[in-house]
Every structure is written in C-alpha cells, then in structure tokens.
Short mmCIF file of C-alpha atoms and ligand atoms in Angstrom, two decimals:
data_model
loop_
_atom_site.label_atom_id
_atom_site.label_comp_id
_atom_site.label_asym_id
_atom_site.label_seq_id
_atom_site.Cartn_x
_atom_site.Cartn_y
_atom_site.Cartn_z
CA MET A 1 4.21 52.10 -18.48
CA ILE A 2 3.12 48.49 -19.05
CA VAL A 3 5.35 45.42 -18.78
CA LEU A 4 4.57 41.79 -19.64
CA GLY A 5 6.46 39.20 -17.59
CA ILE A 6 6.88 35.47 -18.14
CA GLU A 7 7.86 32.93 -15.47
CA SER A 8 8.99 29.39 -16.33
CA SER A 9 12.01 28.65 -14.15
CA CYS A 10 10.59 25.73 -12.18
CA ASP A 11 7.16 24.11 -12.33
CA ASP A 12 4.87 27.12 -12.77
CA THR A 13 4.15 28.67 -16.14
CA GLY A 14 3.05 32.22 -15.41
CA ALA A 15 2.47 35.48 -17.23
CA ALA A 16 1.29 38.87 -16.02
CA VAL A 17 0.90 42.43 -17.19
CA VAL A 18 1.64 45.14 -14.61
CA THR A 19 1.88 48.91 -14.72
CA ASP A 20 4.06 51.46 -12.96
CA MET A 21 0.91 52.45 -11.04
CA LYS A 22 1.18 49.02 -9.37
CA GLU A 23 -1.85 47.76 -11.21
CA ILE A 24 -1.95 44.09 -12.10
CA MET A 25 -3.87 44.36 -15.35
CA GLY A 26 -3.99 40.64 -16.02
CA GLU A 27 -2.34 37.40 -15.03
CA ALA A 28 -2.42 33.71 -15.80
CA LEU A 29 -0.74 30.82 -14.03
CA GLN A 30 -0.53 27.11 -14.63
CA SER A 31 1.08 25.02 -11.89
CA GLN A 32 2.27 21.72 -13.30
CA GLU A 33 0.56 18.73 -11.70
CA GLU A 34 2.73 16.26 -13.61
CA HIS A 35 5.41 16.13 -10.91
CA LYS A 36 3.22 15.07 -7.99
CA GLN A 37 3.74 11.34 -8.59
CA TYR A 38 7.53 11.77 -8.47
CA GLY A 39 7.67 13.72 -5.20
CA GLY A 40 9.69 16.51 -6.81
CA VAL A 41 10.09 18.44 -10.04
CA VAL A 42 11.37 16.43 -13.03
CA PRO A 43 13.27 18.97 -15.20
CA GLU A 44 12.56 17.42 -18.60
CA ILE A 45 8.85 17.03 -17.88
CA ALA A 46 8.78 20.64 -16.63
CA ALA A 47 10.46 21.98 -19.77
CA ARG A 48 8.03 20.15 -22.06
CA ALA A 49 5.03 21.35 -20.07
CA HIS A 50 6.25 24.97 -20.22
CA LEU A 51 6.67 24.64 -23.97
CA GLU A 52 3.17 23.26 -24.32
CA HIS A 53 1.49 25.95 -22.23
CA VAL A 54 3.48 29.16 -22.49
CA ASP A 55 1.65 30.53 -25.56
CA GLU A 56 -1.80 30.00 -24.11
CA ILE A 57 -0.73 31.43 -20.73
CA VAL A 58 0.58 34.61 -22.37
CA SER A 59 -2.57 34.92 -24.50
CA ALA A 60 -4.85 34.37 -21.51
CA CYS A 61 -2.97 37.00 -19.53
CA LEU A 62 -3.22 39.61 -22.31
CA GLN A 63 -6.90 38.80 -22.79
CA ARG A 64 -7.61 39.30 -19.08
CA ALA A 65 -5.73 42.60 -19.23
CA HIS A 66 -7.88 43.62 -22.23
CA ILE A 67 -4.79 44.63 -24.20
CA GLU A 68 -2.81 43.39 -27.16
CA LEU A 69 0.88 42.69 -27.30
CA LYS A 70 1.51 45.94 -29.13
CA ASP A 71 0.24 47.83 -26.05
CA VAL A 72 3.03 46.67 -23.73
CA ASP A 73 6.20 48.73 -23.40
CA ALA A 74 8.59 45.89 -22.63
CA ILE A 75 8.68 42.12 -22.26
CA ALA A 76 10.45 40.44 -19.36
CA ALA A 77 11.21 36.81 -18.54
CA SER A 78 12.85 34.89 -15.72
CA ALA A 79 16.27 34.25 -17.27
CA GLY A 80 17.66 32.22 -14.35
CA PRO A 81 18.50 30.82 -11.91
CA GLY A 82 16.38 27.74 -12.39
CA LEU A 83 15.88 24.60 -14.43
CA ILE A 84 17.49 25.55 -17.69
CA GLY A 85 15.00 23.82 -20.03
CA GLY A 86 12.11 25.81 -18.61
CA VAL A 87 14.10 29.03 -18.40
CA VAL A 88 15.00 28.72 -22.09
CA VAL A 89 11.32 28.35 -23.00
CA GLY A 90 10.33 31.57 -21.20
CA VAL A 91 13.33 33.55 -22.42
CA MET A 92 12.97 32.46 -26.04
CA THR A 93 9.26 33.27 -25.96
CA ALA A 94 9.90 36.73 -24.51
CA LYS A 95 12.70 37.45 -26.97
CA ALA A 96 10.56 36.33 -29.93
CA LEU A 97 7.67 38.55 -28.83
CA ALA A 98 10.04 41.46 -28.20
CA LEU A 99 11.65 41.07 -31.60
CA ALA A 100 8.33 40.73 -33.42
CA GLN A 101 6.92 43.83 -31.72
CA ASN A 102 10.17 45.79 -31.68
CA LYS A 103 9.97 46.16 -27.89
CA PRO A 104 12.76 45.94 -25.33
CA PHE A 105 13.51 42.58 -23.72
CA ILE A 106 14.38 42.38 -20.02
CA ALA A 107 16.18 39.40 -18.51
CA VAL A 108 14.95 39.15 -14.93
CA ASN A 109 16.84 37.29 -12.24
CA HIS A 110 14.14 35.02 -10.78
CA LEU A 111 15.43 35.79 -7.29
CA GLU A 112 15.05 39.50 -7.97
CA GLY A 113 11.45 38.72 -8.88
CA HIS A 114 10.96 37.31 -5.37
CA ALA A 115 13.04 40.09 -3.82
CA LEU A 116 11.07 43.00 -5.28
CA CYS A 117 7.62 41.40 -5.35
CA ALA A 118 6.50 42.80 -1.98
CA ARG A 119 6.94 46.33 -3.39
CA ILE A 120 3.98 45.93 -5.73
CA ALA A 121 1.65 45.45 -2.77
CA HIS A 122 3.30 47.68 -0.15
CA ASP A 123 5.21 50.93 0.04
CA ILE A 124 8.64 49.63 0.89
CA GLU A 125 11.63 51.88 0.42
CA PHE A 126 15.20 50.74 -0.16
CA PRO A 127 17.17 49.55 1.70
CA TYR A 128 15.30 46.69 3.33
CA LEU A 129 16.26 43.43 4.97
CA LEU A 130 15.02 40.40 3.06
CA LEU A 131 14.57 36.77 3.99
CA LEU A 132 14.27 34.92 0.68
CA VAL A 133 13.01 31.40 1.30
CA SER A 134 11.98 29.25 -1.63
CA GLY A 135 12.30 25.69 -2.88
CA GLY A 136 15.72 26.37 -4.35
CA HIS A 137 17.09 29.21 -2.24
CA CYS A 138 17.42 30.39 1.32
CA GLN A 139 19.21 33.68 1.78
CA ILE A 140 19.29 36.74 3.99
CA LEU A 141 20.00 39.86 1.97
CA VAL A 142 19.95 43.61 2.14
CA VAL A 143 18.05 44.93 -0.87
CA ARG A 144 19.88 48.20 -1.40
CA ASN A 145 18.23 48.97 -4.73
CA VAL A 146 17.11 47.33 -7.94
CA GLY A 147 20.05 45.13 -8.98
CA ASP A 148 22.00 46.02 -5.85
CA TYR A 149 22.14 43.42 -3.08
CA GLU A 150 24.31 42.59 -0.12
CA ARG A 151 24.07 38.95 0.84
CA LEU A 152 24.46 38.43 4.58
CA GLY A 153 23.88 34.71 4.73
CA THR A 154 22.83 31.65 2.75
CA THR A 155 22.14 27.99 3.33
CA ILE A 156 25.19 25.78 3.13
CA ASP A 157 23.09 22.76 2.11
CA ASP A 158 19.31 22.50 1.64
CA ALA A 159 17.02 25.43 0.94
CA ALA A 160 14.21 25.95 3.45
CA GLY A 161 11.50 24.87 0.98
CA GLU A 162 13.58 21.87 -0.02
CA ALA A 163 13.68 20.81 3.64
CA PHE A 164 9.88 21.14 3.90
CA ASP A 165 9.56 19.08 0.70
CA LYS A 166 11.95 16.34 1.84
CA VAL A 167 10.31 16.01 5.26
CA ALA A 168 6.90 15.85 3.60
CA LYS A 169 8.14 13.19 1.21
CA MET A 170 9.43 11.05 4.10
CA LEU A 171 6.02 11.38 5.76
CA GLY A 172 4.25 10.46 2.51
CA LEU A 173 2.52 13.84 2.29
CA GLY A 174 3.14 14.51 -1.41
CA TYR A 175 4.71 17.42 -3.28
CA PRO A 176 5.03 20.34 -2.70
CA GLY A 177 5.40 19.59 0.98
CA GLY A 178 5.21 23.03 2.55
CA PRO A 179 1.44 23.58 2.46
CA MET A 180 0.70 20.08 3.82
CA ILE A 181 3.24 20.41 6.64
CA GLU A 182 1.78 23.78 7.59
CA LYS A 183 -1.73 22.33 7.67
CA LEU A 184 -0.81 19.35 9.84
CA ALA A 185 1.50 21.37 12.08
CA ALA A 186 -1.50 23.46 13.10
CA VAL A 187 -2.92 20.42 14.94
CA GLY A 188 0.42 19.05 16.14
CA ASP A 189 2.39 19.37 19.39
CA ASP A 190 5.57 21.29 18.70
CA ALA A 191 7.12 20.20 22.01
CA ARG A 192 6.80 16.48 21.33
CA PHE A 193 10.22 15.90 19.72
CA SER A 194 13.38 17.85 20.26
CA LEU A 195 15.16 18.61 16.99
CA PRO A 196 18.61 20.10 16.36
CA ARG A 197 19.21 23.64 15.15
CA PRO A 198 22.26 23.24 12.90
CA LEU A 199 24.76 26.13 12.65
CA ILE A 200 22.84 28.13 15.19
CA GLY A 201 25.95 28.95 17.21
CA SER A 202 28.04 30.07 14.24
CA GLY A 203 28.85 33.74 14.30
CA ASP A 204 27.60 34.34 10.75
CA CYS A 205 24.16 34.50 9.14
CA ASN A 206 24.50 31.20 7.26
CA LEU A 207 21.90 28.48 7.61
CA SER A 208 21.78 24.71 7.37
CA PHE A 209 18.79 22.37 7.21
CA SER A 210 20.39 19.08 6.34
CA GLY A 211 20.96 17.95 9.95
CA LEU A 212 17.42 18.91 10.88
CA LYS A 213 16.08 16.81 8.04
CA THR A 214 18.28 13.85 9.07
CA ALA A 215 17.00 14.11 12.65
CA VAL A 216 13.42 13.95 11.34
CA ARG A 217 14.41 10.93 9.23
CA LYS A 218 15.71 9.13 12.34
CA ILE A 219 12.43 9.72 14.16
CA ILE A 220 10.43 8.38 11.22
CA GLU A 221 12.75 5.37 10.91
CA SER A 222 11.99 4.47 14.53
CA TYR A 223 8.36 3.83 13.46
CA SER A 224 9.49 1.37 10.77
CA PRO A 225 9.69 -2.39 11.43
CA ASP A 226 12.88 -2.67 9.35
CA GLY A 227 14.26 0.84 9.79
CA ILE A 228 13.31 1.87 6.25
CA VAL A 229 11.56 5.22 6.09
CA GLU A 230 9.12 4.14 3.40
CA HIS A 231 7.92 1.28 5.61
CA ALA A 232 7.22 3.44 8.65
CA ILE A 233 3.69 3.31 10.03
CA LEU A 234 2.84 6.49 11.89
CA PRO A 235 -0.36 7.34 13.76
CA LYS A 236 -1.95 10.50 12.32
CA GLN A 237 -1.27 12.52 15.45
CA ASP A 238 2.40 11.59 15.40
CA VAL A 239 2.69 12.83 11.80
CA ALA A 240 1.13 16.13 12.90
CA ASP A 241 3.50 16.33 15.87
CA ILE A 242 6.54 15.79 13.64
CA CYS A 243 5.27 18.48 11.27
CA ALA A 244 4.77 20.92 14.15
CA CYS A 245 8.23 20.25 15.61
CA PHE A 246 9.92 20.55 12.23
CA GLN A 247 8.10 23.77 11.30
CA MET A 248 8.81 25.36 14.68
CA THR A 249 12.50 24.38 14.62
CA ALA A 250 13.06 25.46 11.00
CA THR A 251 11.37 28.78 11.76
CA ASP A 252 13.48 29.21 14.88
CA CYS A 253 16.67 28.62 12.86
CA LEU A 254 15.60 31.38 10.47
CA LEU A 255 14.70 33.75 13.31
CA ARG A 256 17.97 33.26 15.17
CA LYS A 257 20.02 34.13 12.08
CA LEU A 258 17.72 37.02 11.26
CA GLU A 259 18.34 38.46 14.73
CA LYS A 260 22.01 38.67 13.84
CA ALA A 261 21.20 40.12 10.43
CA ILE A 262 18.92 42.76 11.97
CA LYS A 263 21.69 43.97 14.27
CA TYR A 264 24.01 44.39 11.30
CA PHE A 265 21.29 45.95 9.14
CA LYS A 266 20.30 48.55 11.72
CA GLN A 267 23.89 49.52 12.28
CA LYS A 268 24.93 49.74 8.63
CA TYR A 269 21.63 50.95 7.17
CA PRO A 270 20.03 53.13 9.87
CA ASP A 271 17.47 54.42 7.36
CA GLY A 272 16.17 50.93 6.61
CA GLN A 273 12.68 50.34 7.96
CA HIS A 274 11.42 47.02 6.67
CA LEU A 275 11.89 43.34 7.25
CA VAL A 276 10.50 41.54 4.20
CA VAL A 277 9.99 37.84 3.54
CA SER A 278 9.44 36.36 0.10
CA GLY A 279 9.63 33.11 -1.88
CA GLY A 280 7.40 30.05 -1.69
CA VAL A 281 8.01 29.39 2.02
CA ALA A 282 6.85 32.94 2.76
CA SER A 283 3.30 31.63 2.19
CA ASN A 284 3.64 29.88 5.54
CA THR A 285 1.46 31.81 7.99
CA TYR A 286 3.29 30.43 11.06
CA LEU A 287 6.56 31.83 9.69
CA ARG A 288 4.89 35.10 8.71
CA SER A 289 3.53 35.70 12.18
CA ALA A 290 6.87 34.80 13.83
CA LEU A 291 8.59 37.29 11.54
CA LYS A 292 6.02 39.94 12.31
CA ASN A 293 6.79 39.54 16.03
CA LEU A 294 10.52 39.68 15.34
CA ALA A 295 10.08 42.88 13.33
CA ASP A 296 7.92 44.43 16.08
CA ASP A 297 10.53 43.60 18.72
CA ASN A 298 13.17 45.35 16.64
CA ASP A 299 11.20 48.43 15.58
CA LEU A 300 11.01 47.32 11.98
CA GLU A 301 7.95 47.09 9.79
CA PHE A 302 7.14 43.62 8.56
CA ALA A 303 6.00 43.17 4.96
CA ALA A 304 5.40 40.22 2.67
CA PRO A 305 3.81 39.75 -0.74
CA PRO A 306 0.20 38.56 -0.66
CA ILE A 307 0.31 34.77 -0.17
CA ARG A 308 -0.57 33.95 -3.79
CA PHE A 309 2.47 35.92 -4.99
CA CYS A 310 4.94 34.14 -2.71
CA THR A 311 5.22 31.01 -4.83
CA ASP A 312 6.39 31.44 -8.42
CA ASN A 313 4.12 33.54 -10.63
CA GLY A 314 4.16 35.93 -13.57
CA VAL A 315 3.43 39.05 -11.51
CA MET A 316 6.78 38.98 -9.72
CA VAL A 317 8.64 38.75 -13.02
CA ALA A 318 6.57 41.47 -14.68
CA TRP A 319 7.05 43.72 -11.64
CA ALA A 320 10.83 43.16 -11.43
CA GLY A 321 10.97 43.78 -15.19
CA LEU A 322 9.07 47.01 -14.69
CA GLU A 323 11.36 48.12 -11.87
CA ARG A 324 14.34 47.57 -14.15
CA PHE A 325 12.70 49.10 -17.22
CA ARG A 326 11.77 52.34 -15.51
CA LEU A 327 15.42 52.75 -14.51
CA GLY A 328 16.40 52.27 -18.14
CA TYR A 329 17.83 48.76 -17.81
CA THR A 330 17.06 46.36 -20.63
CA SER A 331 18.88 43.30 -21.94
CA PRO A 332 20.33 42.43 -25.33
CA LEU A 333 18.50 39.84 -27.42
CA ASP A 334 21.55 37.57 -27.23
CA PHE A 335 21.36 37.43 -23.42
CA LYS A 336 22.11 33.83 -22.43
CA PRO A 337 19.81 32.22 -19.85
CA ARG A 338 21.71 31.43 -16.66
CA PRO A 339 21.05 28.24 -14.67
CA ARG A 340 23.09 29.83 -11.86
CA TRP A 341 22.82 33.53 -11.18
CA PRO A 342 23.65 34.82 -7.68
CA LEU A 343 21.63 37.86 -6.77
CA ASP A 344 24.54 39.71 -5.22
CA GLU A 345 26.52 39.37 -8.41
CA ASP A 346 25.97 42.13 -10.94
CA ALA A 347 22.60 41.68 -12.64
CA PRO A 348 22.35 43.11 -16.17
CA LYS A 349 21.63 46.63 -15.03
CA ALA A 350 23.85 49.49 -16.03
CA PRO A 351 24.57 50.28 -19.66
CA GLY A 352 27.77 48.51 -20.61
CA ALA A 353 27.37 45.96 -17.82
CA GLY A 354 25.58 43.39 -19.96
CA GLY A 355 22.53 45.57 -20.49
CA VAL A 356 21.65 48.48 -22.70
CA LYS A 357 19.81 51.68 -21.98
CA ALA A 358 16.17 51.57 -23.02
O1 KG4 B 1 9.28 30.17 -4.75
P1 KG4 B 1 8.77 28.82 -5.10
O2 KG4 B 1 7.41 28.70 -5.72
O3 KG4 B 1 9.75 28.09 -6.08
C1 KG4 B 1 11.12 28.30 -6.10
O4 KG4 B 1 11.56 29.33 -6.65
O5 KG4 B 1 11.80 27.41 -5.50
O6 KG4 B 1 8.85 27.94 -3.76
C2 KG4 B 1 8.37 26.65 -3.71
C3 KG4 B 1 8.66 26.11 -2.32
C4 KG4 B 1 8.42 24.62 -2.16
O7 KG4 B 1 9.54 24.04 -1.55
C5 KG4 B 1 7.20 24.56 -1.25
O8 KG4 B 1 7.14 23.42 -0.42
C6 KG4 B 1 7.36 25.82 -0.43
O9 KG4 B 1 7.81 26.78 -1.36
N1 KG4 B 1 6.10 26.24 0.17
C7 KG4 B 1 5.88 26.27 1.51
C8 KG4 B 1 4.52 26.66 1.67
N2 KG4 B 1 3.98 26.86 0.44
C9 KG4 B 1 4.96 26.60 -0.47
N3 KG4 B 1 6.68 26.00 2.54
C10 KG4 B 1 6.17 26.11 3.79
N4 KG4 B 1 4.88 26.46 4.03
C11 KG4 B 1 4.03 26.74 3.02
N5 KG4 B 1 2.77 27.09 3.26
ZN1 ZN B 2 10.87 30.98 -6.98
#
C-alpha cells in the first residue's frame, strides 16, 4: 500500500510517499524563506509560495521514490487546521491528482499528522499520551486510535512554539525562534531570572504562555533606554541567560501539566505504555530529554518522531493518510478545507460521518 501526502498548511511545502511497511520511499520539502524578514508567517505570501512550488515538490518526491503517480494507492493532503490559502493549494492539488488518476482522496487533519507521525519510526500502540507542541497548537491528548482522541488540556492563549517565536522576536533572533533559543539556551544560565509559571496551580491540564512571555518582555524592556523593547541593548550572555530561563520555565510548565495528565492516563488507560511528543517544538532536545526523564519516572516509554519530522513535512501527512486509508477511511472530493479543525472533534473517518469507505 502506497500513499502520497501533501503538506501546505503553514510555511512548508512538503510531499512524501510512504508505504504500510513504514518505508519512506521519497520525500521533498521546501521551507519558505520569504517570511524571515517579517518575523512571522505572512499568510498571503505563504499561499502564493505554496502555489508556485507544490507541483515541483510533488514531482521531486515521486522521482525520488522512483514511482509514477499511477503507482500510488491514495492521495492525502493536510486539509486543516492552518492558513486557509495554503491549505486550499494542497487540497486542490491532491483532489486534482486523485480525480485524474481515479484514486481515493484523503483529507488529513494536520494535527493528526503530528499525532501519528511517531508511529512511522517507532512501534507505538494505542492508546498513548501525547504532548502536541507546535507553532499553532499546544495540547495534551490521549490518542485512543486513528481519528479518536481525548483532549485533556490545551493552551488558553499562546501555543508553545508561538511563545518561543515571540520571545525570539523580542530578542532580535529572527524567525522561527525555537531553534535559535535552544542554541543560545545551551550556553545560558537558567537560574539568572525568575519567571512565572502561569496556570500551574490550576487543577486541570490547561496551559498558558502569555504571562511568561510578558515577564520576558519586562526583563528586555529594562535593558532599553526608553523602555521600548526594540531599543534594548543586551550583552550576548544576557540574551543567552534569558533564553535559558525561558526554555527551562516553558518546559517546566509543560512537565507539571503532563504529570497531572499521566496520573489520569494511567488510571483510565492502564494498557497505555507511551508518552509521545510531537510538533515543531518537539525538535527541542532540552524538552525531549526532560520528557524522557518524566516518562522514566512514571514507568512509561518515551517516544518522539525523528527531529526532522517534528516540524511540518510531507511524511507526517502521507503517514496519517496511510493510517486512515488502511482502515478504509477516505474523503469525498467535495470535502471543504477547514481553517479550524479540533482533533477531538470527529475527523472524517467512519462511512457516513463525512467520509466514504475506500
Ligand atoms: O509543527 P510546526 O512546524 O508548525 C506548526 O504546525 O505550527 O512548528 C513550528 C514551531 C515554531 O514555532 C518553531 O519556533 C518551533 O516549532 N520550533 C522549536 C524548535 N524548532 C522548531 N521550538 C523550540 N525548540 C526548537 N528546537
Ligand atoms: Zn504543524
């Protein structure tokens, strides 16, 4: 079984061909550089860039897989949530290819792409506890099965990656901010500044990063002659120290809520064995090792996708498409892309529930 997947929901145009033997036959990825000067993704620029590159990315991926379009069994695309202009480009491309080749089309929830991605690299059985941390989302979920999720907590304001990006922007470190913060944090003193841990005392598994970001802003403002962040002049070591404190505190916020989630997970799903992290922020090795320790302490196995599959890519979409396809879930060609699409809401899975049997 071979599935082609297309990703275009944010600023990465990706395509990949995967098999049910967990083989990645071919992949291609173009990360848009156009947004760097703006310090964040500009939706219209992203949509145009996807449109310009999607054909060549799909061709390159098929070429690397040494197959032709007629050899794939189904064609999947990220159909939301995300920036709608880009999502439409990927979905329309996938639908057109599916129609031309008379193959099934599969609308993949981008978050499900992140959620299932670790399963291509590791043997992870359902149910598992998932920390999904990306630029747009920050959730703690139980992955009960393909298309079947229980959401235990979510951010009430910024996503984790968004907080990394905003802190990096204030420090003039460019976009995306996560990798740069991680690099500088490695040489910083994480005890230098004390930062708040918003919502930490709440009894639920919800998260908040807005207050943490504001606290960082106040520190940076104190280095500015007129109190304006952009005018702040920070010694290199102080930038590294702020990065280290922010990364440690943000990670601690995630860990504290995960501790609560683990208690619930072990009680309600005693067969569950894995703690999985995914999404762009899961590339952060400091976070990965903290999560590994947390899993060890709680007799869970820790698993994460290989680092290059944490940020958006075609493989995660192709793999989620394959997981759906082998269960017989496909989508109608009039499936409407969804800018908002909660993972714990019904995805187009069962026949009659917005999907059709393959
Ligand atoms: O999953 P992703 O590629 O896009 C979304 O679906 O949002 O995640 C991108 C996010 C960005 O906010 C980026 O700063 C963050 O992932 N990120 C990191 C690291 N690498 C990427 N955050 C922390 N540490 C990293 N090493
Ligand atoms: Zn993503």
